[in-house]
Tab-separated table of C-alpha atoms in Angstrom:
chain	number	residue	atom	x	y	z
D	690	UNK	CA	59.135	-95.093	-22.268
D	691	UNK	CA	60.585	-91.633	-22.924
D	692	UNK	CA	58.210	-88.847	-24.562
D	693	UNK	CA	60.275	-89.097	-27.660
D	694	UNK	CA	59.649	-92.608	-28.396
D	695	UNK	CA	59.389	-92.967	-32.230
D	696	UNK	CA	56.769	-95.798	-31.646
D	697	UNK	CA	54.950	-93.651	-29.802
D	698	UNK	CA	50.936	-92.768	-31.094
D	699	UNK	CA	51.710	-89.863	-33.299
D	700	UNK	CA	48.473	-88.331	-32.248
D	701	UNK	CA	50.058	-88.118	-28.888
D	702	UNK	CA	52.862	-86.077	-30.333
D	703	UNK	CA	53.303	-82.418	-29.889
D	704	UNK	CA	55.591	-81.381	-32.505
D	705	UNK	CA	55.300	-77.893	-33.422
D	706	UNK	CA	54.044	-77.312	-36.930
D	707	UNK	CA	56.562	-76.594	-39.525
D	708	UNK	CA	53.994	-74.131	-41.238
D	709	UNK	CA	55.215	-71.377	-39.605
D	710	UNK	CA	52.087	-70.986	-37.464
D	711	UNK	CA	52.372	-71.320	-33.715
D	712	UNK	CA	52.056	-74.830	-32.288
D	713	UNK	CA	48.339	-75.352	-30.563
D	714	UNK	CA	48.894	-76.615	-26.802
D	715	UNK	CA	47.003	-79.912	-25.817
D	716	UNK	CA	43.253	-79.050	-24.780
D	717	UNK	CA	43.007	-77.923	-21.229
D	718	UNK	CA	46.364	-76.239	-21.089
D	719	UNK	CA	46.567	-72.412	-21.377
D	720	UNK	CA	48.341	-70.838	-24.171
D	721	UNK	CA	51.837	-69.315	-22.919
D	722	UNK	CA	52.055	-65.661	-23.311
D	723	UNK	CA	54.415	-64.328	-26.129
D	724	UNK	CA	58.037	-64.605	-25.178
D	725	UNK	CA	57.338	-67.236	-22.489
D	726	UNK	CA	57.697	-71.044	-22.144
D	727	UNK	CA	55.008	-73.355	-21.479
D	728	UNK	CA	55.194	-74.773	-17.973
D	729	UNK	CA	55.573	-78.782	-18.323
D	730	UNK	CA	52.950	-81.336	-18.142
D	731	UNK	CA	52.895	-84.178	-15.342
D	732	UNK	CA	51.157	-86.495	-17.709
D	733	UNK	CA	54.224	-86.680	-20.084
D	734	UNK	CA	56.510	-87.907	-17.250
D	735	UNK	CA	58.350	-84.745	-16.943
D	736	UNK	CA	58.960	-83.680	-13.621
D	737	UNK	CA	58.161	-79.907	-12.758
D	738	UNK	CA	61.754	-79.051	-12.206
D	739	UNK	CA	63.187	-80.552	-15.098
D	740	UNK	CA	63.369	-77.511	-17.202
D	741	UNK	CA	65.363	-76.930	-20.434
D	742	UNK	CA	67.180	-73.876	-20.736
D	743	UNK	CA	68.109	-72.380	-24.084
D	744	UNK	CA	71.880	-72.210	-24.768
D	745	UNK	CA	72.861	-69.380	-27.233
D	746	UNK	CA	75.891	-71.520	-28.450
D	747	UNK	CA	73.821	-74.547	-29.492
D	748	UNK	CA	72.263	-72.631	-32.564
D	749	UNK	CA	68.839	-73.074	-33.098
D	750	UNK	CA	68.100	-76.247	-31.121
D	751	UNK	CA	67.758	-75.503	-27.518
D	752	UNK	CA	68.765	-78.111	-25.159
D	753	UNK	CA	68.425	-78.769	-21.255
D	754	UNK	CA	71.301	-77.076	-19.557
D	755	UNK	CA	71.744	-77.975	-15.745
D	756	UNK	CA	73.669	-74.779	-15.502
D	757	UNK	CA	72.140	-71.679	-13.455
D	758	UNK	CA	68.601	-71.190	-14.939
D	759	UNK	CA	68.737	-68.403	-17.615
D	760	UNK	CA	65.924	-67.056	-19.377
D	761	UNK	CA	64.635	-68.818	-22.559
D	762	UNK	CA	65.496	-67.510	-25.689
D	763	UNK	CA	62.756	-66.559	-28.282
D	764	UNK	CA	61.959	-69.396	-30.430
D	765	UNK	CA	60.720	-68.561	-33.683
D	766	UNK	CA	57.774	-70.846	-34.754
D	767	UNK	CA	59.181	-72.080	-37.737
D	768	UNK	CA	62.413	-73.401	-35.928
D	769	UNK	CA	62.794	-77.046	-35.036
D	770	UNK	CA	63.917	-77.923	-31.568
D	771	UNK	CA	66.170	-80.750	-31.253
D	772	UNK	CA	67.366	-82.827	-28.253
D	773	UNK	CA	70.913	-83.026	-27.045
D	774	UNK	CA	72.224	-80.446	-29.497
D	775	UNK	CA	72.615	-83.663	-32.157
D	776	UNK	CA	70.065	-81.692	-34.872
D	777	UNK	CA	68.580	-85.499	-35.671
D	778	UNK	CA	65.286	-85.989	-33.481
D	779	UNK	CA	63.147	-83.028	-32.927
D	780	UNK	CA	61.700	-82.530	-29.453
D	781	UNK	CA	58.171	-82.749	-29.032
D	782	UNK	CA	55.871	-79.655	-28.310
D	783	UNK	CA	55.440	-80.805	-24.487
D	784	UNK	CA	58.989	-81.229	-24.296
D	785	UNK	CA	59.776	-77.654	-25.274
D	786	UNK	CA	61.501	-75.645	-22.463
D	787	UNK	CA	59.281	-73.170	-20.604
D	788	UNK	CA	60.078	-70.386	-18.350
D	789	UNK	CA	58.184	-70.235	-14.856
D	790	UNK	CA	55.485	-67.744	-14.418
D	791	UNK	CA	56.708	-64.690	-12.651
D	792	UNK	CA	54.281	-63.188	-10.346
D	793	UNK	CA	52.082	-60.410	-11.666
D	794	UNK	CA	52.715	-57.250	-10.856
D	795	UNK	CA	49.307	-54.991	-10.430
D	796	UNK	CA	48.956	-52.733	-13.355
D	797	UNK	CA	50.126	-49.406	-12.463
D	798	UNK	CA	47.528	-46.830	-11.888
D	799	UNK	CA	46.263	-44.792	-14.494
D	800	UNK	CA	48.142	-41.605	-15.094
D	801	UNK	CA	45.532	-38.643	-14.426
D	802	UNK	CA	45.539	-36.248	-17.221
D	803	UNK	CA	46.763	-32.681	-16.107
D	804	UNK	CA	43.942	-30.233	-15.109
D	805	UNK	CA	43.508	-28.162	-17.815
D	806	UNK	CA	40.637	-25.950	-16.323
D	807	UNK	CA	41.291	-22.760	-14.519
D	808	UNK	CA	41.130	-23.450	-10.622
D	809	UNK	CA	38.041	-22.561	-8.738
D	810	UNK	CA	37.922	-18.509	-8.036
D	811	UNK	CA	37.345	-17.216	-4.519
D	812	UNK	CA	35.360	-14.066	-4.430
D	813	UNK	CA	37.816	-11.447	-3.263
D	814	UNK	CA	36.652	-8.037	-1.613
D	815	UNK	CA	36.929	-5.274	-3.557
D	816	UNK	CA	38.786	-2.176	-1.961
D	817	UNK	CA	38.749	1.228	-3.386
D	818	UNK	CA	41.911	2.398	-4.483
D	819	UNK	CA	43.439	4.232	-1.460
D	820	UNK	CA	44.459	7.842	-2.327
D	821	UNK	CA	48.127	8.618	-2.084
D	822	UNK	CA	49.283	9.400	1.305
D	823	UNK	CA	50.532	12.884	1.683
D	824	UNK	CA	53.400	13.866	3.829
D	825	UNK	CA	51.952	16.229	6.771
D	826	UNK	CA	53.211	19.794	6.694
D	827	UNK	CA	56.540	20.644	8.683
D	828	UNK	CA	55.373	21.552	12.339
D	829	UNK	CA	55.486	25.228	12.593
D	830	UNK	CA	55.991	26.670	16.529
D	831	UNK	CA	55.960	22.762	17.947
D	832	UNK	CA	52.231	22.216	17.197
D	833	UNK	CA	51.341	19.368	15.382
D	834	UNK	CA	48.309	20.487	12.970
D	835	UNK	CA	45.138	18.861	13.116
D	836	UNK	CA	44.000	16.656	10.070
D	837	UNK	CA	41.239	17.944	7.927
D	838	UNK	CA	37.766	17.181	9.347
D	839	UNK	CA	35.693	14.882	7.328
D	840	UNK	CA	32.642	16.503	5.790
D	841	UNK	CA	29.262	15.458	7.014
D	842	UNK	CA	26.501	14.476	4.940
D	843	UNK	CA	23.522	17.147	5.048
D	844	UNK	CA	20.113	15.854	5.601
D	845	UNK	CA	17.766	18.593	4.372
D	846	UNK	CA	14.839	16.171	4.924
D	847	UNK	CA	15.917	15.370	8.517
D	848	UNK	CA	16.029	18.976	9.150
D	849	UNK	CA	12.442	19.807	7.407
D	850	UNK	CA	11.045	17.373	9.832
D	851	UNK	CA	12.557	19.006	12.748
D	852	UNK	CA	11.166	22.211	11.932
D	853	UNK	CA	7.581	20.436	11.525
D	854	UNK	CA	7.590	18.686	14.728
D	855	UNK	CA	8.898	21.956	16.539
D	856	UNK	CA	6.246	24.004	14.925
D	857	UNK	CA	3.446	21.192	15.751
D	858	UNK	CA	4.710	21.278	19.516
D	859	UNK	CA	4.827	25.003	19.458
D	860	UNK	CA	1.086	25.104	18.499
D	861	UNK	CA	-0.077	22.527	20.864
D	862	UNK	CA	1.945	24.568	23.636
D	863	UNK	CA	0.288	27.694	22.530
D	864	UNK	CA	-3.297	26.284	22.488
D	865	UNK	CA	-2.905	25.044	25.899
D	866	UNK	CA	-1.810	28.264	27.189
D	867	UNK	CA	-4.703	30.070	25.850
D	868	UNK	CA	-7.377	27.544	27.249
D	869	UNK	CA	-5.693	27.679	30.533
D	870	UNK	CA	-5.984	31.454	30.222
D	871	UNK	CA	-9.730	31.893	29.973
D	872	UNK	CA	-11.856	32.767	33.114
D	873	UNK	CA	-14.408	30.039	33.409
D	874	UNK	CA	-17.857	30.400	35.281
D	875	UNK	CA	-20.873	28.373	35.810
D	876	UNK	CA	-23.087	30.331	33.223
D	877	UNK	CA	-25.557	27.300	31.758
D	878	UNK	CA	-27.601	26.698	34.229
D	879	UNK	CA	-29.900	23.452	35.094
D	880	UNK	CA	-33.136	23.952	36.025
D	881	UNK	CA	-36.636	21.700	36.011
D	882	UNK	CA	-38.240	22.253	32.710
D	883	UNK	CA	-35.493	23.516	30.763
D	884	UNK	CA	-35.732	23.918	26.861
D	885	UNK	CA	-34.572	20.731	25.221
D	886	UNK	CA	-31.967	20.311	22.659
D	887	UNK	CA	-32.348	22.383	19.435
D	888	UNK	CA	-30.218	21.704	16.278
D	889	UNK	CA	-27.456	23.489	15.458
D	890	UNK	CA	-24.931	25.407	17.895
D	891	UNK	CA	-26.261	28.654	19.796
D	892	UNK	CA	-23.957	31.056	21.574
D	893	UNK	CA	-24.766	33.818	23.873
D	894	UNK	CA	-22.318	37.141	23.885
D	895	UNK	CA	-22.825	39.428	26.426
D	896	UNK	CA	-20.886	42.608	26.385
D	897	UNK	CA	-21.053	43.929	30.098
D	898	UNK	CA	-20.309	47.236	31.803
D	899	UNK	CA	-18.300	45.785	34.657
D	900	UNK	CA	-15.460	48.453	35.949
D	901	UNK	CA	-13.911	46.353	38.556
D	902	UNK	CA	-10.787	45.151	36.498
D	903	UNK	CA	-9.967	49.043	35.416
D	904	UNK	CA	-7.949	51.518	37.051
D	905	UNK	CA	-8.893	55.035	37.650
D	906	UNK	CA	-6.464	55.874	34.540
D	907	UNK	CA	-8.426	53.499	32.613
D	908	UNK	CA	-11.882	54.187	33.537
D	909	UNK	CA	-11.038	57.959	32.360
D	910	UNK	CA	-9.566	57.164	29.129
D	911	UNK	CA	-12.482	54.636	27.982
D	912	UNK	CA	-15.075	56.996	29.543
D	913	UNK	CA	-17.086	54.754	31.313
D	914	UNK	CA	-18.394	57.374	33.936
D	915	UNK	CA	-17.016	55.513	37.313
D	916	UNK	CA	-19.042	52.978	39.034
D	917	UNK	CA	-22.497	52.997	38.402
D	918	UNK	CA	-23.547	49.956	40.862
D	919	UNK	CA	-24.639	46.406	40.061
D	920	UNK	CA	-22.718	45.070	36.901
D	921	UNK	CA	-25.332	45.097	33.955
D	922	UNK	CA	-25.213	44.217	30.216
D	923	UNK	CA	-24.611	46.746	27.482
D	924	UNK	CA	-24.658	44.326	24.780
D	925	UNK	CA	-26.863	40.828	24.224
D	926	UNK	CA	-26.276	38.782	21.231
D	927	UNK	CA	-27.587	35.769	20.188
D	928	UNK	CA	-25.371	33.387	17.362
D	929	UNK	CA	-27.065	30.767	15.766
D	930	UNK	CA	-24.594	28.363	13.429
D	931	UNK	CA	-26.787	26.249	11.481
D	932	UNK	CA	-25.700	22.726	10.454
D	933	UNK	CA	-25.963	24.122	6.751
D	934	UNK	CA	-26.120	27.656	5.210
D	935	UNK	CA	-25.184	31.267	6.539
D	936	UNK	CA	-24.897	32.015	10.675
D	937	UNK	CA	-27.460	34.339	12.082
D	938	UNK	CA	-26.336	37.054	14.778
D	939	UNK	CA	-29.534	38.277	16.678
D	940	UNK	CA	-29.395	41.414	18.597
D	941	UNK	CA	-31.514	41.074	21.802
D	942	UNK	CA	-32.084	44.699	22.981
D	943	UNK	CA	-31.256	45.062	26.619
D	944	UNK	CA	-34.393	47.282	27.456
D	945	UNK	CA	-36.828	44.167	26.573
D	946	UNK	CA	-39.535	43.906	28.817
D	947	UNK	CA	-39.622	40.056	29.383
D	948	UNK	CA	-40.404	37.808	32.244
D	949	UNK	CA	-37.391	37.090	34.613
D	950	UNK	CA	-37.648	33.527	36.554
D	951	UNK	CA	-38.384	34.422	40.172
D	952	UNK	CA	-38.651	37.836	39.570
D	953	UNK	CA	-41.585	38.908	37.446
D	954	UNK	CA	-41.671	41.352	34.710
D	955	UNK	CA	-38.179	43.429	34.085
D	956	UNK	CA	-35.712	44.919	31.671
D	957	UNK	CA	-33.534	42.039	30.100
D	958	UNK	CA	-30.462	43.291	31.446
D	959	UNK	CA	-31.920	43.343	35.000
D	960	UNK	CA	-31.721	39.511	34.964
D	961	UNK	CA	-28.052	39.992	34.718
D	962	UNK	CA	-27.722	42.119	37.644
D	963	UNK	CA	-29.931	39.919	39.768
D	964	UNK	CA	-28.553	36.547	39.126
D	965	UNK	CA	-25.464	36.759	36.823
D	966	UNK	CA	-25.065	35.043	34.061
D	967	UNK	CA	-27.184	31.778	34.943
D	968	UNK	CA	-30.176	34.055	35.514
D	969	UNK	CA	-29.579	35.626	31.921
D	970	UNK	CA	-29.479	32.654	30.036
D	971	UNK	CA	-32.419	30.843	31.828
D	972	UNK	CA	-34.415	34.032	30.899
D	973	UNK	CA	-33.419	34.185	27.435
D	974	UNK	CA	-33.971	30.546	26.683
D	975	UNK	CA	-37.449	30.927	28.256
D	976	UNK	CA	-38.231	34.100	26.161
D	977	UNK	CA	-36.875	32.502	22.774
D	978	UNK	CA	-37.455	28.868	23.068
D	979	UNK	CA	-33.817	28.324	21.958
D	980	UNK	CA	-31.523	26.664	23.798
D	981	UNK	CA	-27.946	28.458	24.449
D	982	UNK	CA	-24.927	25.733	24.230
D	983	UNK	CA	-22.120	27.882	24.995
D	984	UNK	CA	-21.423	31.419	26.512
D	985	UNK	CA	-18.980	34.286	26.187
D	986	UNK	CA	-18.898	37.511	28.253
D	987	UNK	CA	-16.242	40.042	27.847
D	988	UNK	CA	-15.719	43.628	29.536
D	989	UNK	CA	-14.868	47.250	28.821
D	990	UNK	CA	-11.331	46.801	29.291
D	991	UNK	CA	-11.255	43.305	27.492
D	992	UNK	CA	-12.984	44.676	24.365
D	993	UNK	CA	-10.602	47.628	23.990
D	994	UNK	CA	-7.685	45.494	23.855
D	995	UNK	CA	-8.781	43.283	21.358
D	996	UNK	CA	-9.548	45.836	19.151
D	997	UNK	CA	-5.895	47.489	19.766
D	998	UNK	CA	-4.381	43.809	19.588
D	999	UNK	CA	-5.366	43.695	15.729
D	1000	UNK	CA	-4.719	47.144	14.784
D	1001	UNK	CA	-7.978	48.840	14.720
D	1002	UNK	CA	-11.500	48.602	13.088
D	1003	UNK	CA	-12.132	50.405	9.913
D	1004	UNK	CA	-15.650	51.883	9.992
D	1005	UNK	CA	-17.816	54.302	7.555
D	1006	UNK	CA	-20.285	56.478	9.092
D	1007	UNK	CA	-23.176	58.603	7.184
D	1008	UNK	CA	-23.518	61.546	9.908
D	1009	UNK	CA	-21.231	62.274	12.646
D	1010	UNK	CA	-21.127	61.076	15.963
D	1011	UNK	CA	-20.388	63.287	18.937
D	1012	UNK	CA	-20.845	61.916	22.652
D	1013	UNK	CA	-18.896	63.674	25.595
D	1014	UNK	CA	-20.585	60.985	28.145
D	1015	UNK	CA	-18.809	58.117	25.798
D	1016	UNK	CA	-15.830	60.304	24.800
D	1017	UNK	CA	-16.715	60.078	21.453
D	1018	UNK	CA	-16.035	62.736	18.472
D	1019	UNK	CA	-16.419	60.888	15.270
D	1020	UNK	CA	-16.809	62.905	11.851
D	1021	UNK	CA	-18.494	61.496	8.925
D	1022	UNK	CA	-17.042	58.844	6.266
D	1023	UNK	CA	-14.629	55.621	6.996
D	1024	UNK	CA	-12.139	55.851	9.556
D	1025	UNK	CA	-10.197	53.525	11.707
D	1026	UNK	CA	-11.445	53.105	15.312
D	1027	UNK	CA	-8.993	52.387	18.153
D	1028	UNK	CA	-9.953	50.667	20.893
D	1029	UNK	CA	-11.417	53.554	23.279
D	1030	UNK	CA	-13.084	54.723	20.262
D	1031	UNK	CA	-14.995	51.437	19.204
D	1032	UNK	CA	-15.708	50.981	22.717
D	1033	UNK	CA	-17.632	54.285	22.612
D	1034	UNK	CA	-18.958	53.574	19.141
D	1035	UNK	CA	-20.837	50.334	20.425
D	1036	UNK	CA	-22.016	52.039	23.682
D	1037	UNK	CA	-23.256	55.492	22.471
D	1038	UNK	CA	-27.067	56.573	22.363
D	1039	UNK	CA	-26.908	59.992	21.177
D	1040	UNK	CA	-28.379	59.268	18.020
D	1041	UNK	CA	-32.095	59.793	16.649
D	1042	UNK	CA	-33.526	56.406	17.598
D	1043	UNK	CA	-31.297	55.500	20.734
D	1044	UNK	CA	-31.134	51.706	21.441
D	1045	UNK	CA	-32.397	50.999	17.657
D	1046	UNK	CA	-28.924	52.595	16.259
D	1047	UNK	CA	-27.106	51.111	19.174
D	1048	UNK	CA	-27.949	47.388	18.149
D	1049	UNK	CA	-27.351	48.174	14.374
D	1050	UNK	CA	-23.975	49.537	15.135
D	1051	UNK	CA	-23.090	46.886	17.559
D	1052	UNK	CA	-23.742	44.234	14.794
D	1053	UNK	CA	-22.022	46.357	12.174
D	1054	UNK	CA	-18.965	46.694	14.421
D	1055	UNK	CA	-18.999	42.791	15.661
D	1056	UNK	CA	-19.042	41.488	12.126
D	1057	UNK	CA	-16.171	44.028	11.081
D	1058	UNK	CA	-14.076	42.661	14.212
D	1059	UNK	CA	-14.512	38.846	13.196
D	1060	UNK	CA	-13.882	39.581	9.576
D	1061	UNK	CA	-10.594	41.257	10.501
D	1062	UNK	CA	-9.625	38.842	13.435
D	1063	UNK	CA	-10.220	35.436	11.010
D	1064	UNK	CA	-8.619	37.247	7.915
D	1065	UNK	CA	-5.506	35.827	6.415
D	1066	UNK	CA	-3.613	39.192	7.223
D	1067	UNK	CA	-4.077	38.266	10.661
D	1068	UNK	CA	-3.944	34.259	10.842
D	1069	UNK	CA	-0.720	34.725	8.672
D	1070	UNK	CA	1.106	36.992	10.897
D	1071	UNK	CA	1.968	35.840	14.100
D	1072	UNK	CA	3.053	39.150	15.230
D	1073	UNK	CA	-0.730	40.208	14.974
D	1074	UNK	CA	-2.478	37.105	15.767
D	1075	UNK	CA	-0.883	36.256	19.009
D	1076	UNK	CA	-1.426	39.461	20.892
D	1077	UNK	CA	-4.925	39.142	19.996
D	1078	UNK	CA	-5.503	35.666	20.830
D	1079	UNK	CA	-3.822	36.461	24.295
D	1080	UNK	CA	-5.953	39.421	24.584
D	1081	UNK	CA	-9.265	37.496	23.726
D	1082	UNK	CA	-8.394	34.818	26.111
D	1083	UNK	CA	-7.417	36.782	28.911
D	1084	UNK	CA	-10.654	39.380	28.820
D	1085	UNK	CA	-13.272	36.457	28.104
D	1086	UNK	CA	-15.295	34.610	30.732
D	1087	UNK	CA	-16.790	31.614	29.446
D	1088	UNK	CA	-18.810	28.592	30.625
D	1089	UNK	CA	-17.004	25.652	32.617
D	1090	UNK	CA	-17.211	23.334	29.324
D	1091	UNK	CA	-16.243	25.867	26.833
D	1092	UNK	CA	-12.575	25.918	25.580
D	1093	UNK	CA	-10.499	28.074	23.471
D	1094	UNK	CA	-11.425	25.777	20.239
D	1095	UNK	CA	-15.077	26.505	20.635
D	1096	UNK	CA	-13.741	30.132	20.512
D	1097	UNK	CA	-11.836	29.769	17.235
D	1098	UNK	CA	-15.167	27.620	15.726
D	1099	UNK	CA	-17.089	30.461	16.515
D	1100	UNK	CA	-14.838	32.908	14.749
D	1101	UNK	CA	-14.479	30.743	11.733
D	1102	UNK	CA	-18.439	30.341	11.476
D	1103	UNK	CA	-18.719	34.335	11.031
D	1104	UNK	CA	-15.690	34.690	8.987
D	1105	UNK	CA	-18.259	34.829	6.065
D	1106	UNK	CA	-21.366	36.454	4.940
D	1107	UNK	CA	-23.541	36.432	8.285
D	1108	UNK	CA	-26.984	37.566	8.690
D	1109	UNK	CA	-27.474	40.009	11.060
D	1110	UNK	CA	-30.658	41.366	12.519
D	1111	UNK	CA	-32.399	42.098	15.726
D	1112	UNK	CA	-35.639	40.793	17.476
D	1113	UNK	CA	-38.736	42.084	15.712
D	1114	UNK	CA	-39.569	45.256	17.717
D	1115	UNK	CA	-43.381	45.944	18.379
D	1116	UNK	CA	-42.920	49.593	20.267
D	1117	UNK	CA	-41.860	51.069	23.240
D	1118	UNK	CA	-43.652	51.577	26.582
D	1119	UNK	CA	-43.419	53.353	30.063
D	1120	UNK	CA	-43.778	50.689	32.911
D	1121	UNK	CA	-42.940	50.721	36.898
D	1122	UNK	CA	-39.204	49.977	35.958
D	1123	UNK	CA	-39.117	52.755	33.275
D	1124	UNK	CA	-39.371	52.879	29.728
D	1125	UNK	CA	-38.893	49.289	27.921
D	1126	UNK	CA	-38.860	47.637	24.426
D	1127	UNK	CA	-41.618	45.494	23.454
D	1128	UNK	CA	-41.174	42.403	21.036
D	1129	UNK	CA	-43.790	42.025	18.128
D	1130	UNK	CA	-44.993	38.594	19.455
D	1131	UNK	CA	-46.485	37.841	16.207
D	1132	UNK	CA	-43.289	37.912	14.500
D	1133	UNK	CA	-40.992	37.164	17.070
D	1134	UNK	CA	-42.481	33.895	17.577
D	1135	UNK	CA	-42.227	32.744	13.838
D	1136	UNK	CA	-38.764	34.651	13.927
D	1137	UNK	CA	-37.470	32.359	17.050
D	1138	UNK	CA	-39.463	29.263	15.777
D	1139	UNK	CA	-37.118	29.537	12.667
D	1140	UNK	CA	-33.760	29.256	14.651
D	1141	UNK	CA	-35.133	26.550	17.107
D	1142	UNK	CA	-35.871	24.325	14.027
D	1143	UNK	CA	-32.419	25.107	12.368
D	1144	UNK	CA	-34.238	27.119	9.394
D	1145	UNK	CA	-33.246	30.013	7.828
D	1146	UNK	CA	-35.235	33.171	9.209
D	1147	UNK	CA	-38.121	34.321	6.521
D	1148	UNK	CA	-36.760	37.759	4.837
D	1149	UNK	CA	-40.109	39.392	5.964
D	1150	UNK	CA	-39.166	38.672	9.700
D	1151	UNK	CA	-35.744	40.297	9.325
D	1152	UNK	CA	-34.658	43.834	10.657
D	1153	UNK	CA	-32.062	45.392	8.566
């Protein structure tokens, strides 16, 4: 039977409700989307191709039209569809025309919202604005002018460093030159039973009467008296630099009657004439019990040149001194002595006590000489320091192990207050070697014992 049989079970009929609400499809059938007809259901005898298309001329009733397929018109839910355009019998819900589903198109991609934030910034190197370009001046005489030179930066600290380095290099070169100017001899002996090392530093300073380095004119200027035989010593001094305390300078009279190793009893300066510096050092060590660490010797010419190099030495005399043999004629009072005058001053014996006065003048002059040589007026003046240093280095004879810095340490140690004294004297005596000076043995023993133990000499043993 056809699906529109009136005897059909009303429960199986699908008539759109007239209540105005859309018809409910049978169970298991999907709800068509709005505006699209439900596809036919094969359970009700309608083939899938038997579609009914609405005709706009038929009015509200939509019937099947075998004409070319057109899109179904929209049917309001309250309208009733009739068959064959007769309008007498409504259509079942399953007989309603439907529209084949169109293939679903993929949804369009979501539109991206326009970027509203600022684009990523990239670092841009900063460049100073270039100065405006100036046109070059017109060429005069066919020669292109040179561009202005770039001003160089000043580096004062660099120049200061260069100056300091040059000064240090110059000082080192000067020290090396002065050290090489020293005349070195073997002065410190090595013998059996030598005095052991004693604390402190001990120097033996010797002023010789050697004339071998003087010309005839210099001998006349210095009044040395010509050649007098073997070289002897006019001045012998021991300088003790303690570990702490004042430096002590001791005069050893050249006529001291002592034992000379291998030669018996004789004057002290005879040891220098018999065996040179080594025998003199050995004689002093055995007579005093003090070990000598350094040796320095200067001649007549060197002594006078050193005094002239520092501009002379000012001395104050209580009485005038006149000595034709020494070429000396000095008035009483303070005066500046030149090199030849200073040499005659430390050598003359034309005074009441002869050698004793001579030793006192030597110590007094040596103290004044070292004080001026190490003063700031000399050390800060290169025009006075360099001639003095070269004069000393060129005229001194030192031991093989001595250097210019050892001499500088000696001068620095004697720059302040220095205790000056001489060996305690016991008297004079005539012997087979002439008139000699005798030491006070009881006092001399304690005197040299204090030096050997690096102690200050007791005041009662000092000779002023």
